[in-house]
Amino acid sequence: DRIGLFPDMALYLNGIENPVFNNEVMICLRGDKERIVTKNNELLIATSLQAKGCNIVYGSTLAGGAHNGDIFLKNRELAMMTKLKEFSKPRLIITDRLHGMILSTLAGTPCIVFDNLSKKVSGVYDLWLKDIDSIMFCNNMDNIEEKINNALALKHFRYTSSYLNDKKQNFTDFIKKVIGD
């Protein structure tokens, strides 16, 4: 009776606004056994984007720097803002990483999302993000060209968590029940 289903905590934040973006497309795909998008399909995506005049950059959801990417309490806000700004610069992000999708959402950057082996990306998308027009889930490569064209036509937006207000209150009530007032 202590189990609850709630959005990722980051989705309760309001996003950043960056009306200036470049002509880059960030590809942020897994390199491990959870990856579903093949290297061949990644190459097809990159080739299609380059034919449309886009510059390809490769991104990561991991924090860089000293200590193997560990983020200490004193600099976590700076690390988060740095990563959000990184995700706000491209015109489009293509990812199969859960936090790639979440960072794209918070950054207001249009995003094409593929699932991964664990299905956690589609799970979060279906539950919490499917109504955000600039986050486009792609089930297969059959319609990737259409998704790319649609995504490139979109502008950046300012994400607000207001649509989660009812869930935020449910989460607060749940925590109070578990740990008390």
PDB file of C-alpha atoms in Angstrom:
ATOM      1  CA  ASP A   1       0.000   0.000   0.000  1.00  0.00           C
ATOM      2  CA  ARG A   2       3.026   2.301  -0.278  1.00  0.00           C
ATOM      3  CA  ILE A   3       3.313   2.166  -4.052  1.00  0.00           C
ATOM      4  CA  GLY A   4       2.382   5.139  -6.190  1.00  0.00           C
ATOM      5  CA  LEU A   5       2.733   5.987  -9.860  1.00  0.00           C
ATOM      6  CA  PHE A   6       3.917   9.536 -10.492  1.00  0.00           C
ATOM      7  CA  PRO A   7       5.805  11.425 -13.205  1.00  0.00           C
ATOM      8  CA  ASP A   8       9.571  11.779 -13.055  1.00  0.00           C
ATOM      9  CA  MET A   9      10.300  14.530 -10.518  1.00  0.00           C
ATOM     10  CA  ALA A  10      12.008  16.661 -13.173  1.00  0.00           C
ATOM     11  CA  LEU A  11       8.683  17.043 -14.999  1.00  0.00           C
ATOM     12  CA  TYR A  12       7.370  19.071 -12.038  1.00  0.00           C
ATOM     13  CA  LEU A  13       9.911  21.783 -12.924  1.00  0.00           C
ATOM     14  CA  ASN A  14       9.168  24.520 -15.396  1.00  0.00           C
ATOM     15  CA  GLY A  15      11.369  24.482 -18.441  1.00  0.00           C
ATOM     16  CA  ILE A  16      13.736  27.087 -19.732  1.00  0.00           C
ATOM     17  CA  GLU A  17      13.128  29.421 -22.618  1.00  0.00           C
ATOM     18  CA  ASN A  18      15.637  29.692 -25.433  1.00  0.00           C
ATOM     19  CA  PRO A  19      14.122  31.327 -28.508  1.00  0.00           C
ATOM     20  CA  VAL A  20      17.496  31.165 -30.283  1.00  0.00           C
ATOM     21  CA  PHE A  21      18.516  27.754 -31.559  1.00  0.00           C
ATOM     22  CA  ASN A  22      20.917  26.616 -34.217  1.00  0.00           C
ATOM     23  CA  ASN A  23      20.612  24.339 -37.256  1.00  0.00           C
ATOM     24  CA  GLU A  24      22.017  21.354 -35.406  1.00  0.00           C
ATOM     25  CA  VAL A  25      20.233  18.129 -34.697  1.00  0.00           C
ATOM     26  CA  MET A  26      21.418  16.285 -31.626  1.00  0.00           C
ATOM     27  CA  ILE A  27      21.455  12.521 -31.836  1.00  0.00           C
ATOM     28  CA  CYS A  28      21.474  11.070 -28.336  1.00  0.00           C
ATOM     29  CA  LEU A  29      21.165   7.294 -28.659  1.00  0.00           C
ATOM     30  CA  ARG A  30      22.095   4.493 -26.314  1.00  0.00           C
ATOM     31  CA  GLY A  31      25.234   2.485 -26.925  1.00  0.00           C
ATOM     32  CA  ASP A  32      24.387  -0.444 -24.677  1.00  0.00           C
ATOM     33  CA  LYS A  33      22.267  -3.593 -24.775  1.00  0.00           C
ATOM     34  CA  GLU A  34      19.031  -1.607 -24.215  1.00  0.00           C
ATOM     35  CA  ARG A  35      19.437   0.012 -27.634  1.00  0.00           C
ATOM     36  CA  ILE A  36      16.829  -0.891 -30.260  1.00  0.00           C
ATOM     37  CA  VAL A  37      17.771   1.588 -33.020  1.00  0.00           C
ATOM     38  CA  THR A  38      20.404  -0.151 -35.100  1.00  0.00           C
ATOM     39  CA  LYS A  39      23.611   1.568 -36.209  1.00  0.00           C
ATOM     40  CA  ASN A  40      22.355   1.222 -39.788  1.00  0.00           C
ATOM     41  CA  ASN A  41      19.111   3.039 -38.917  1.00  0.00           C
ATOM     42  CA  GLU A  42      21.083   5.710 -37.084  1.00  0.00           C
ATOM     43  CA  LEU A  43      23.114   6.226 -40.246  1.00  0.00           C
ATOM     44  CA  LEU A  44      19.911   6.492 -42.325  1.00  0.00           C
ATOM     45  CA  ILE A  45      18.585   9.136 -39.932  1.00  0.00           C
ATOM     46  CA  ALA A  46      21.843  11.114 -40.026  1.00  0.00           C
ATOM     47  CA  THR A  47      21.985  10.935 -43.838  1.00  0.00           C
ATOM     48  CA  SER A  48      18.395  12.173 -44.117  1.00  0.00           C
ATOM     49  CA  LEU A  49      19.107  15.081 -41.760  1.00  0.00           C
ATOM     50  CA  GLN A  50      22.272  16.065 -43.611  1.00  0.00           C
ATOM     51  CA  ALA A  51      20.361  16.037 -46.914  1.00  0.00           C
ATOM     52  CA  LYS A  52      18.010  18.586 -45.315  1.00  0.00           C
ATOM     53  CA  GLY A  53      20.973  20.831 -44.469  1.00  0.00           C
ATOM     54  CA  CYS A  54      21.154  19.975 -40.775  1.00  0.00           C
ATOM     55  CA  ASN A  55      24.414  19.663 -38.889  1.00  0.00           C
ATOM     56  CA  ILE A  56      24.612  16.546 -36.721  1.00  0.00           C
ATOM     57  CA  VAL A  57      25.969  16.664 -33.167  1.00  0.00           C
ATOM     58  CA  TYR A  58      26.092  13.760 -30.769  1.00  0.00           C
ATOM     59  CA  GLY A  59      24.933  14.351 -27.230  1.00  0.00           C
ATOM     60  CA  SER A  60      24.720  12.562 -23.936  1.00  0.00           C
ATOM     61  CA  THR A  61      22.481  12.761 -20.911  1.00  0.00           C
ATOM     62  CA  LEU A  62      25.464  12.117 -18.659  1.00  0.00           C
ATOM     63  CA  ALA A  63      27.240  14.854 -16.766  1.00  0.00           C
ATOM     64  CA  GLY A  64      30.819  15.321 -17.779  1.00  0.00           C
ATOM     65  CA  GLY A  65      33.766  16.603 -15.879  1.00  0.00           C
ATOM     66  CA  ALA A  66      35.727  15.476 -12.885  1.00  0.00           C
ATOM     67  CA  HIS A  67      34.872  12.557 -10.616  1.00  0.00           C
ATOM     68  CA  ASN A  68      33.420  10.374 -13.408  1.00  0.00           C
ATOM     69  CA  GLY A  69      30.424  12.629 -13.816  1.00  0.00           C
ATOM     70  CA  ASP A  70      29.405  12.596 -10.151  1.00  0.00           C
ATOM     71  CA  ILE A  71      27.327  15.639  -9.301  1.00  0.00           C
ATOM     72  CA  PHE A  72      27.759  16.953  -5.802  1.00  0.00           C
ATOM     73  CA  LEU A  73      24.955  18.653  -3.918  1.00  0.00           C
ATOM     74  CA  LYS A  74      26.662  22.046  -4.061  1.00  0.00           C
ATOM     75  CA  ASN A  75      26.818  22.077  -7.882  1.00  0.00           C
ATOM     76  CA  ARG A  76      23.786  20.043  -8.927  1.00  0.00           C
ATOM     77  CA  GLU A  77      21.731  23.079  -9.959  1.00  0.00           C
ATOM     78  CA  LEU A  78      24.559  24.361 -12.152  1.00  0.00           C
ATOM     79  CA  ALA A  79      25.034  20.891 -13.688  1.00  0.00           C
ATOM     80  CA  MET A  80      21.312  20.646 -14.441  1.00  0.00           C
ATOM     81  CA  MET A  81      21.169  24.114 -16.023  1.00  0.00           C
ATOM     82  CA  THR A  82      24.270  23.362 -18.097  1.00  0.00           C
ATOM     83  CA  LYS A  83      22.676  20.185 -19.454  1.00  0.00           C
ATOM     84  CA  LEU A  84      19.351  21.941 -20.086  1.00  0.00           C
ATOM     85  CA  LYS A  85      21.101  24.687 -22.036  1.00  0.00           C
ATOM     86  CA  GLU A  86      22.932  22.024 -24.062  1.00  0.00           C
ATOM     87  CA  PHE A  87      19.582  20.419 -24.912  1.00  0.00           C
ATOM     88  CA  SER A  88      17.993  23.802 -25.750  1.00  0.00           C
ATOM     89  CA  LYS A  89      20.472  24.729 -28.499  1.00  0.00           C
ATOM     90  CA  PRO A  90      19.663  22.169 -31.230  1.00  0.00           C
ATOM     91  CA  ARG A  91      16.755  22.556 -33.589  1.00  0.00           C
ATOM     92  CA  LEU A  92      15.771  18.928 -32.961  1.00  0.00           C
ATOM     93  CA  ILE A  93      16.817  16.042 -30.710  1.00  0.00           C
ATOM     94  CA  ILE A  94      16.571  12.374 -31.640  1.00  0.00           C
ATOM     95  CA  THR A  95      16.888  10.033 -28.679  1.00  0.00           C
ATOM     96  CA  ASP A  96      16.055   6.666 -27.210  1.00  0.00           C
ATOM     97  CA  ARG A  97      17.060   7.712 -23.707  1.00  0.00           C
ATOM     98  CA  LEU A  98      14.404   8.421 -21.074  1.00  0.00           C
ATOM     99  CA  HIS A  99      16.267  11.417 -19.714  1.00  0.00           C
ATOM    100  CA  GLY A 100      17.016  12.593 -23.248  1.00  0.00           C
ATOM    101  CA  MET A 101      13.254  12.864 -23.736  1.00  0.00           C
ATOM    102  CA  ILE A 102      12.787  14.577 -20.360  1.00  0.00           C
ATOM    103  CA  LEU A 103      15.640  17.044 -20.965  1.00  0.00           C
ATOM    104  CA  SER A 104      14.237  17.823 -24.431  1.00  0.00           C
ATOM    105  CA  THR A 105      10.855  18.493 -22.857  1.00  0.00           C
ATOM    106  CA  LEU A 106      12.285  20.810 -20.190  1.00  0.00           C
ATOM    107  CA  ALA A 107      14.463  22.543 -22.782  1.00  0.00           C
ATOM    108  CA  GLY A 108      11.477  23.060 -25.084  1.00  0.00           C
ATOM    109  CA  THR A 109      13.284  21.408 -27.981  1.00  0.00           C
ATOM    110  CA  PRO A 110      11.314  19.311 -30.476  1.00  0.00           C
ATOM    111  CA  CYS A 111      12.229  15.655 -30.040  1.00  0.00           C
ATOM    112  CA  ILE A 112      11.762  12.389 -31.896  1.00  0.00           C
ATOM    113  CA  VAL A 113      11.817   9.532 -29.415  1.00  0.00           C
ATOM    114  CA  PHE A 114      12.452   5.836 -29.975  1.00  0.00           C
ATOM    115  CA  ASP A 115      11.840   3.202 -27.337  1.00  0.00           C
ATOM    116  CA  ASN A 116      14.515   1.094 -25.711  1.00  0.00           C
ATOM    117  CA  LEU A 117      14.533  -2.572 -24.793  1.00  0.00           C
ATOM    118  CA  SER A 118      13.057  -2.024 -21.312  1.00  0.00           C
ATOM    119  CA  LYS A 119      10.118   0.002 -22.750  1.00  0.00           C
ATOM    120  CA  LYS A 120      10.562   2.661 -20.067  1.00  0.00           C
ATOM    121  CA  VAL A 121      10.712   5.435 -22.674  1.00  0.00           C
ATOM    122  CA  SER A 122       7.341   4.501 -24.176  1.00  0.00           C
ATOM    123  CA  GLY A 123       5.921   4.017 -20.680  1.00  0.00           C
ATOM    124  CA  VAL A 124       6.785   7.556 -19.578  1.00  0.00           C
ATOM    125  CA  TYR A 125       5.764   8.969 -22.952  1.00  0.00           C
ATOM    126  CA  ASP A 126       2.361   7.231 -22.902  1.00  0.00           C
ATOM    127  CA  LEU A 127       1.625   8.190 -19.294  1.00  0.00           C
ATOM    128  CA  TRP A 128       2.919  11.748 -19.078  1.00  0.00           C
ATOM    129  CA  LEU A 129       4.196  13.260 -22.346  1.00  0.00           C
ATOM    130  CA  LYS A 130       2.054  12.058 -25.265  1.00  0.00           C
ATOM    131  CA  ASP A 131       0.001  15.274 -25.273  1.00  0.00           C
ATOM    132  CA  ILE A 132       3.049  17.484 -25.805  1.00  0.00           C
ATOM    133  CA  ASP A 133       3.038  18.084 -29.556  1.00  0.00           C
ATOM    134  CA  SER A 134       6.778  18.590 -29.914  1.00  0.00           C
ATOM    135  CA  ILE A 135       7.625  15.190 -28.403  1.00  0.00           C
ATOM    136  CA  MET A 136       7.025  12.654 -31.173  1.00  0.00           C
ATOM    137  CA  PHE A 137       7.217   8.953 -30.507  1.00  0.00           C
ATOM    138  CA  CYS A 138       8.483   6.855 -33.408  1.00  0.00           C
ATOM    139  CA  ASN A 139       7.552   3.173 -33.373  1.00  0.00           C
ATOM    140  CA  ASN A 140       9.577   2.203 -36.417  1.00  0.00           C
ATOM    141  CA  MET A 141      11.635   3.544 -39.269  1.00  0.00           C
ATOM    142  CA  ASP A 142       8.726   3.405 -41.739  1.00  0.00           C
ATOM    143  CA  ASN A 143       7.558   6.907 -40.854  1.00  0.00           C
ATOM    144  CA  ILE A 144      10.837   8.481 -39.718  1.00  0.00           C
ATOM    145  CA  GLU A 145      11.054  10.799 -42.740  1.00  0.00           C
ATOM    146  CA  GLU A 146       7.607  12.229 -41.985  1.00  0.00           C
ATOM    147  CA  LYS A 147       8.494  12.613 -38.281  1.00  0.00           C
ATOM    148  CA  ILE A 148      11.723  14.436 -39.162  1.00  0.00           C
ATOM    149  CA  ASN A 149       9.895  16.818 -41.528  1.00  0.00           C
ATOM    150  CA  ASN A 150       7.193  17.526 -38.933  1.00  0.00           C
ATOM    151  CA  ALA A 151       9.712  18.030 -36.131  1.00  0.00           C
ATOM    152  CA  LEU A 152      11.917  20.369 -38.171  1.00  0.00           C
ATOM    153  CA  ALA A 153       8.867  22.553 -38.849  1.00  0.00           C
ATOM    154  CA  LEU A 154       8.271  23.067 -35.114  1.00  0.00           C
ATOM    155  CA  LYS A 155       9.551  25.936 -33.013  1.00  0.00           C
ATOM    156  CA  HIS A 156      10.955  25.686 -29.536  1.00  0.00           C
ATOM    157  CA  PHE A 157       8.385  26.109 -26.771  1.00  0.00           C
ATOM    158  CA  ARG A 158       8.320  26.909 -23.063  1.00  0.00           C
ATOM    159  CA  TYR A 159       7.406  23.818 -21.055  1.00  0.00           C
ATOM    160  CA  THR A 160       5.333  24.384 -17.945  1.00  0.00           C
ATOM    161  CA  SER A 161       4.402  21.723 -15.460  1.00  0.00           C
ATOM    162  CA  SER A 162       0.934  23.193 -14.859  1.00  0.00           C
ATOM    163  CA  TYR A 163      -0.744  20.261 -16.604  1.00  0.00           C
ATOM    164  CA  LEU A 164       0.636  18.085 -13.796  1.00  0.00           C
ATOM    165  CA  ASN A 165      -0.840  20.187 -10.961  1.00  0.00           C
ATOM    166  CA  ASP A 166      -3.384  17.527 -10.011  1.00  0.00           C
ATOM    167  CA  LYS A 167      -0.679  14.875 -10.001  1.00  0.00           C
ATOM    168  CA  LYS A 168       1.573  17.107  -7.900  1.00  0.00           C
ATOM    169  CA  GLN A 169      -1.148  17.370  -5.266  1.00  0.00           C
ATOM    170  CA  ASN A 170      -1.705  13.589  -5.404  1.00  0.00           C
ATOM    171  CA  PHE A 171       2.050  13.092  -4.955  1.00  0.00           C
ATOM    172  CA  THR A 172       2.136  15.496  -1.980  1.00  0.00           C
ATOM    173  CA  ASP A 173      -0.812  13.705  -0.360  1.00  0.00           C
ATOM    174  CA  PHE A 174       0.835  10.319  -0.974  1.00  0.00           C
ATOM    175  CA  ILE A 175       4.117  11.411   0.659  1.00  0.00           C
ATOM    176  CA  LYS A 176       2.250  12.831   3.653  1.00  0.00           C
ATOM    177  CA  LYS A 177       0.457   9.507   4.081  1.00  0.00           C
ATOM    178  CA  VAL A 178       3.707   7.552   3.941  1.00  0.00           C
ATOM    179  CA  ILE A 179       5.879   9.736   6.175  1.00  0.00           C
ATOM    180  CA  GLY A 180       3.219  11.731   8.014  1.00  0.00           C
ATOM    181  CA  ASP A 181       2.597  15.455   8.200  1.00  0.00           C
TER     182      ASP A 181
END
